[in-house]
Short mmCIF file of C-alpha atoms and ligand atoms in Angstrom, two decimals:
data_model
loop_
_atom_site.label_atom_id
_atom_site.label_comp_id
_atom_site.label_asym_id
_atom_site.label_seq_id
_atom_site.Cartn_x
_atom_site.Cartn_y
_atom_site.Cartn_z
CA MET H 1 -20.65 117.80 43.30
CA MET H 2 -24.28 117.31 44.27
CA HIS H 3 -26.05 113.97 44.29
CA VAL H 4 -29.62 113.55 45.57
CA MET H 5 -31.20 110.51 47.21
CA LEU H 6 -34.95 110.30 46.77
CA ASP H 7 -37.51 108.36 48.79
CA LEU H 8 -41.22 108.36 48.02
CA GLU H 9 -43.99 106.99 50.20
CA THR H 10 -46.79 105.85 47.94
CA LEU H 11 -50.19 104.19 47.91
CA SER H 12 -49.29 101.73 45.14
CA THR H 13 -46.26 100.06 43.60
CA ARG H 14 -47.16 101.03 40.02
CA PRO H 15 -45.30 103.67 38.01
CA ASN H 16 -48.30 106.01 38.35
CA ALA H 17 -48.58 105.46 42.12
CA ALA H 18 -50.26 108.12 44.24
CA ILE H 19 -47.52 109.78 46.34
CA ILE H 20 -48.18 110.82 49.94
CA ALA H 21 -44.70 111.87 51.03
CA ILE H 22 -41.47 112.93 49.33
CA GLY H 23 -38.09 112.85 51.07
CA ALA H 24 -34.89 113.98 49.36
CA VAL H 25 -31.34 114.45 50.59
CA ALA H 26 -28.63 116.33 48.72
CA PHE H 27 -25.14 115.02 49.41
CA ASP H 28 -21.57 115.37 48.25
CA PRO H 29 -20.20 111.85 47.72
CA GLN H 30 -16.58 112.98 47.59
CA ARG H 31 -16.63 114.99 50.81
CA MET H 32 -19.10 112.45 52.27
CA GLU H 33 -21.36 115.23 53.53
CA VAL H 34 -25.10 115.75 53.65
CA LEU H 35 -25.72 119.17 52.09
CA SER H 36 -29.44 119.76 52.57
CA THR H 37 -32.75 117.98 52.94
CA PHE H 38 -36.28 118.27 51.55
CA GLU H 39 -39.52 116.82 52.85
CA ALA H 40 -43.10 117.22 51.67
CA ARG H 41 -46.23 115.55 52.91
CA ILE H 42 -49.15 115.53 50.54
CA ARG H 43 -52.76 115.89 51.56
CA PRO H 44 -54.36 112.48 51.00
CA ASP H 45 -57.30 114.04 49.15
CA SER H 46 -54.83 115.48 46.64
CA ALA H 47 -52.45 112.48 46.33
CA ASP H 48 -54.59 110.58 43.83
CA SER H 49 -55.51 113.56 41.68
CA LEU H 50 -54.61 113.37 37.98
CA GLY H 51 -54.68 109.59 38.01
CA GLY H 52 -52.37 108.67 40.91
CA HIS H 53 -52.95 104.95 41.44
CA VAL H 54 -54.14 103.57 44.79
CA ASP H 55 -53.72 99.88 45.48
CA MET H 56 -55.68 98.23 48.32
CA ASP H 57 -52.79 95.91 49.29
CA THR H 58 -50.56 98.92 49.80
CA VAL H 59 -53.27 100.78 51.73
CA SER H 60 -53.76 97.79 54.04
CA TRP H 61 -49.96 97.67 54.58
CA TRP H 62 -50.16 101.33 55.67
CA MET H 63 -52.96 100.55 58.10
CA ARG H 64 -50.70 98.05 59.89
CA GLN H 65 -47.85 100.56 60.39
CA PRO H 66 -47.05 102.41 63.64
CA ASP H 67 -48.60 105.84 64.30
CA ALA H 68 -45.36 107.67 63.46
CA VAL H 69 -45.42 106.16 59.96
CA ARG H 70 -49.14 106.64 59.37
CA ALA H 71 -48.76 110.28 60.45
CA GLN H 72 -47.48 110.88 56.91
CA TRP H 73 -51.15 110.76 55.87
CA ASP H 74 -51.35 114.41 56.77
CA ASP H 75 -54.50 116.47 56.24
CA GLU H 76 -52.35 119.58 56.75
CA GLY H 77 -49.95 118.48 54.01
CA ALA H 78 -49.32 120.22 50.71
CA GLN H 79 -51.52 120.10 47.67
CA PHE H 80 -49.70 117.70 45.33
CA GLY H 81 -48.89 120.18 42.55
CA ASN H 82 -47.44 122.58 45.14
CA ALA H 83 -45.27 119.80 46.60
CA LEU H 84 -43.89 119.06 43.13
CA SER H 85 -43.08 122.71 42.48
CA GLN H 86 -41.40 123.02 45.90
CA LEU H 87 -39.28 119.98 45.04
CA HIS H 88 -38.47 121.49 41.64
CA THR H 89 -37.31 124.71 43.33
CA TRP H 90 -35.25 122.84 45.92
CA LEU H 91 -33.53 120.67 43.30
CA ARG H 92 -32.78 123.44 40.84
CA GLY H 93 -32.37 126.43 43.11
CA ASN H 94 -30.11 125.30 45.91
CA GLN H 95 -26.61 126.68 46.27
CA HIS H 96 -24.77 123.36 46.18
CA GLY H 97 -24.42 123.33 42.42
CA PRO H 98 -26.03 121.43 39.60
CA LEU H 99 -27.37 117.94 40.13
CA SER H 100 -25.00 115.16 39.04
CA ALA H 101 -27.09 112.12 39.99
CA LEU H 102 -30.59 111.34 41.29
CA TRP H 103 -30.68 108.09 43.26
CA GLY H 104 -33.81 106.05 43.98
CA ASN H 105 -34.34 102.71 45.67
CA GLY H 106 -35.00 100.46 42.69
CA ALA H 107 -34.38 101.00 38.99
CA ALA H 108 -38.14 100.96 38.38
CA PHE H 109 -39.43 102.82 41.42
CA ASP H 110 -38.82 106.25 42.99
CA ASN H 111 -37.35 108.04 39.96
CA VAL H 112 -39.89 106.50 37.60
CA VAL H 113 -42.86 107.32 39.87
CA LEU H 114 -41.67 110.89 40.36
CA ALA H 115 -41.07 111.39 36.63
CA GLU H 116 -44.59 110.08 35.98
CA ALA H 117 -46.02 112.53 38.53
CA PHE H 118 -44.28 115.51 36.87
CA ARG H 119 -45.63 114.30 33.53
CA ALA H 120 -49.19 113.93 34.87
CA TRP H 121 -49.07 117.48 36.22
CA ALA H 122 -47.64 118.79 32.93
CA MET H 123 -44.61 120.13 34.77
CA ILE H 124 -41.01 119.99 33.56
CA ARG H 125 -39.13 117.46 35.63
CA PRO H 126 -36.04 118.94 37.23
CA TRP H 127 -33.56 116.25 36.17
CA SER H 128 -32.49 114.34 33.07
CA TYR H 129 -32.92 110.61 32.57
CA LYS H 130 -29.11 110.59 32.21
CA GLN H 131 -28.90 111.40 35.92
CA ASP H 132 -31.04 108.43 37.06
CA ARG H 133 -29.14 106.09 39.43
CA CYS H 134 -30.24 102.98 41.33
CA TYR H 135 -29.21 102.65 44.99
CA ARG H 136 -30.68 99.13 45.19
CA THR H 137 -28.32 97.93 42.44
CA LEU H 138 -25.29 99.60 44.01
CA ARG H 139 -26.10 98.04 47.39
CA ALA H 140 -26.48 94.57 45.84
CA LEU H 141 -23.08 94.86 44.14
CA LEU H 142 -21.32 95.65 47.43
CA PRO H 143 -23.06 93.47 50.05
CA HIS H 144 -19.99 93.55 52.33
CA ILE H 145 -20.36 97.28 52.98
CA GLU H 146 -22.38 97.72 56.16
CA GLU H 147 -25.32 100.06 56.42
CA PRO H 148 -25.02 102.84 58.97
CA PRO H 149 -27.38 102.58 61.97
CA PHE H 150 -30.91 103.70 61.09
CA GLU H 151 -31.97 106.96 62.73
CA GLY H 152 -35.64 107.88 63.08
CA GLU H 153 -38.60 105.88 61.81
CA ARG H 154 -38.30 103.48 58.88
CA HIS H 155 -40.84 104.08 56.08
CA THR H 156 -40.91 107.80 56.69
CA ALA H 157 -39.67 109.54 53.57
CA LEU H 158 -36.96 111.82 54.95
CA ALA H 159 -35.55 109.25 57.42
CA ASP H 160 -35.38 106.64 54.63
CA ALA H 161 -33.75 109.09 52.21
CA LEU H 162 -31.16 110.15 54.83
CA HIS H 163 -30.32 106.56 55.69
CA GLN H 164 -29.96 105.60 52.03
CA ALA H 165 -27.85 108.70 51.30
CA LYS H 166 -25.42 107.86 54.12
CA HIS H 167 -25.15 104.24 52.98
CA CYS H 168 -24.75 105.35 49.35
CA MET H 169 -21.81 107.58 50.34
CA ARG H 170 -20.13 104.57 52.03
CA LEU H 171 -20.75 102.43 48.96
CA LEU H 172 -19.34 105.03 46.58
CA ALA H 173 -16.30 105.52 48.83
CA ALA H 174 -15.73 101.74 48.81
CA LEU H 175 -15.92 101.72 45.01
CA ARG H 176 -13.29 104.47 44.83
CA THR H 177 -11.00 102.52 47.18
CA GLU H 178 -11.52 99.20 45.41
CA ALA H 179 -10.88 100.79 42.02
CA GLN H 180 -7.61 102.31 43.27
CA PRO H 181 -6.42 100.10 46.15
CA ASN H 182 -3.21 102.07 46.65
CA ALA H 183 -4.83 105.48 46.51
MG1 MG G 201 -39.53 104.91 52.27
#
């Protein structure tokens, strides 16, 4: 079973936000294992192409972040359309089986923004709306389940996605135990 946790770093909080980094982590919630990871940084001069929205409040937030976080504004990054097709290939072509669930942090954020980006680029998005899942909701329902320690730099796409994936596996395991206390 393959689930994927997604984390986008963006220049706006709107559904058509310009994306500057994509982190994604494939995991098996039953075996509680990370299967593989994906990361793409997008050249800033390509992030806002085809209408990606840039919001000055978000940009000024970025300017106040540490160097390791701002390094995601990478002139050597991918052209945005190429980053989307690499993500498409990673999601659909990896050997861990078909996608069962795509998790984002917020019912109205990562999955929605990514779907909007695929639409803007006239590319087929590599998941169904039936696979959309919200990690923020799951976390709120089980506040007693502790997060694992954070590794790496917060607000970098892959580190955030890895952290959320590990926490999500704990949350799903707790749900299984609470649903069947004697199992
Ligand atoms: Mg993030």
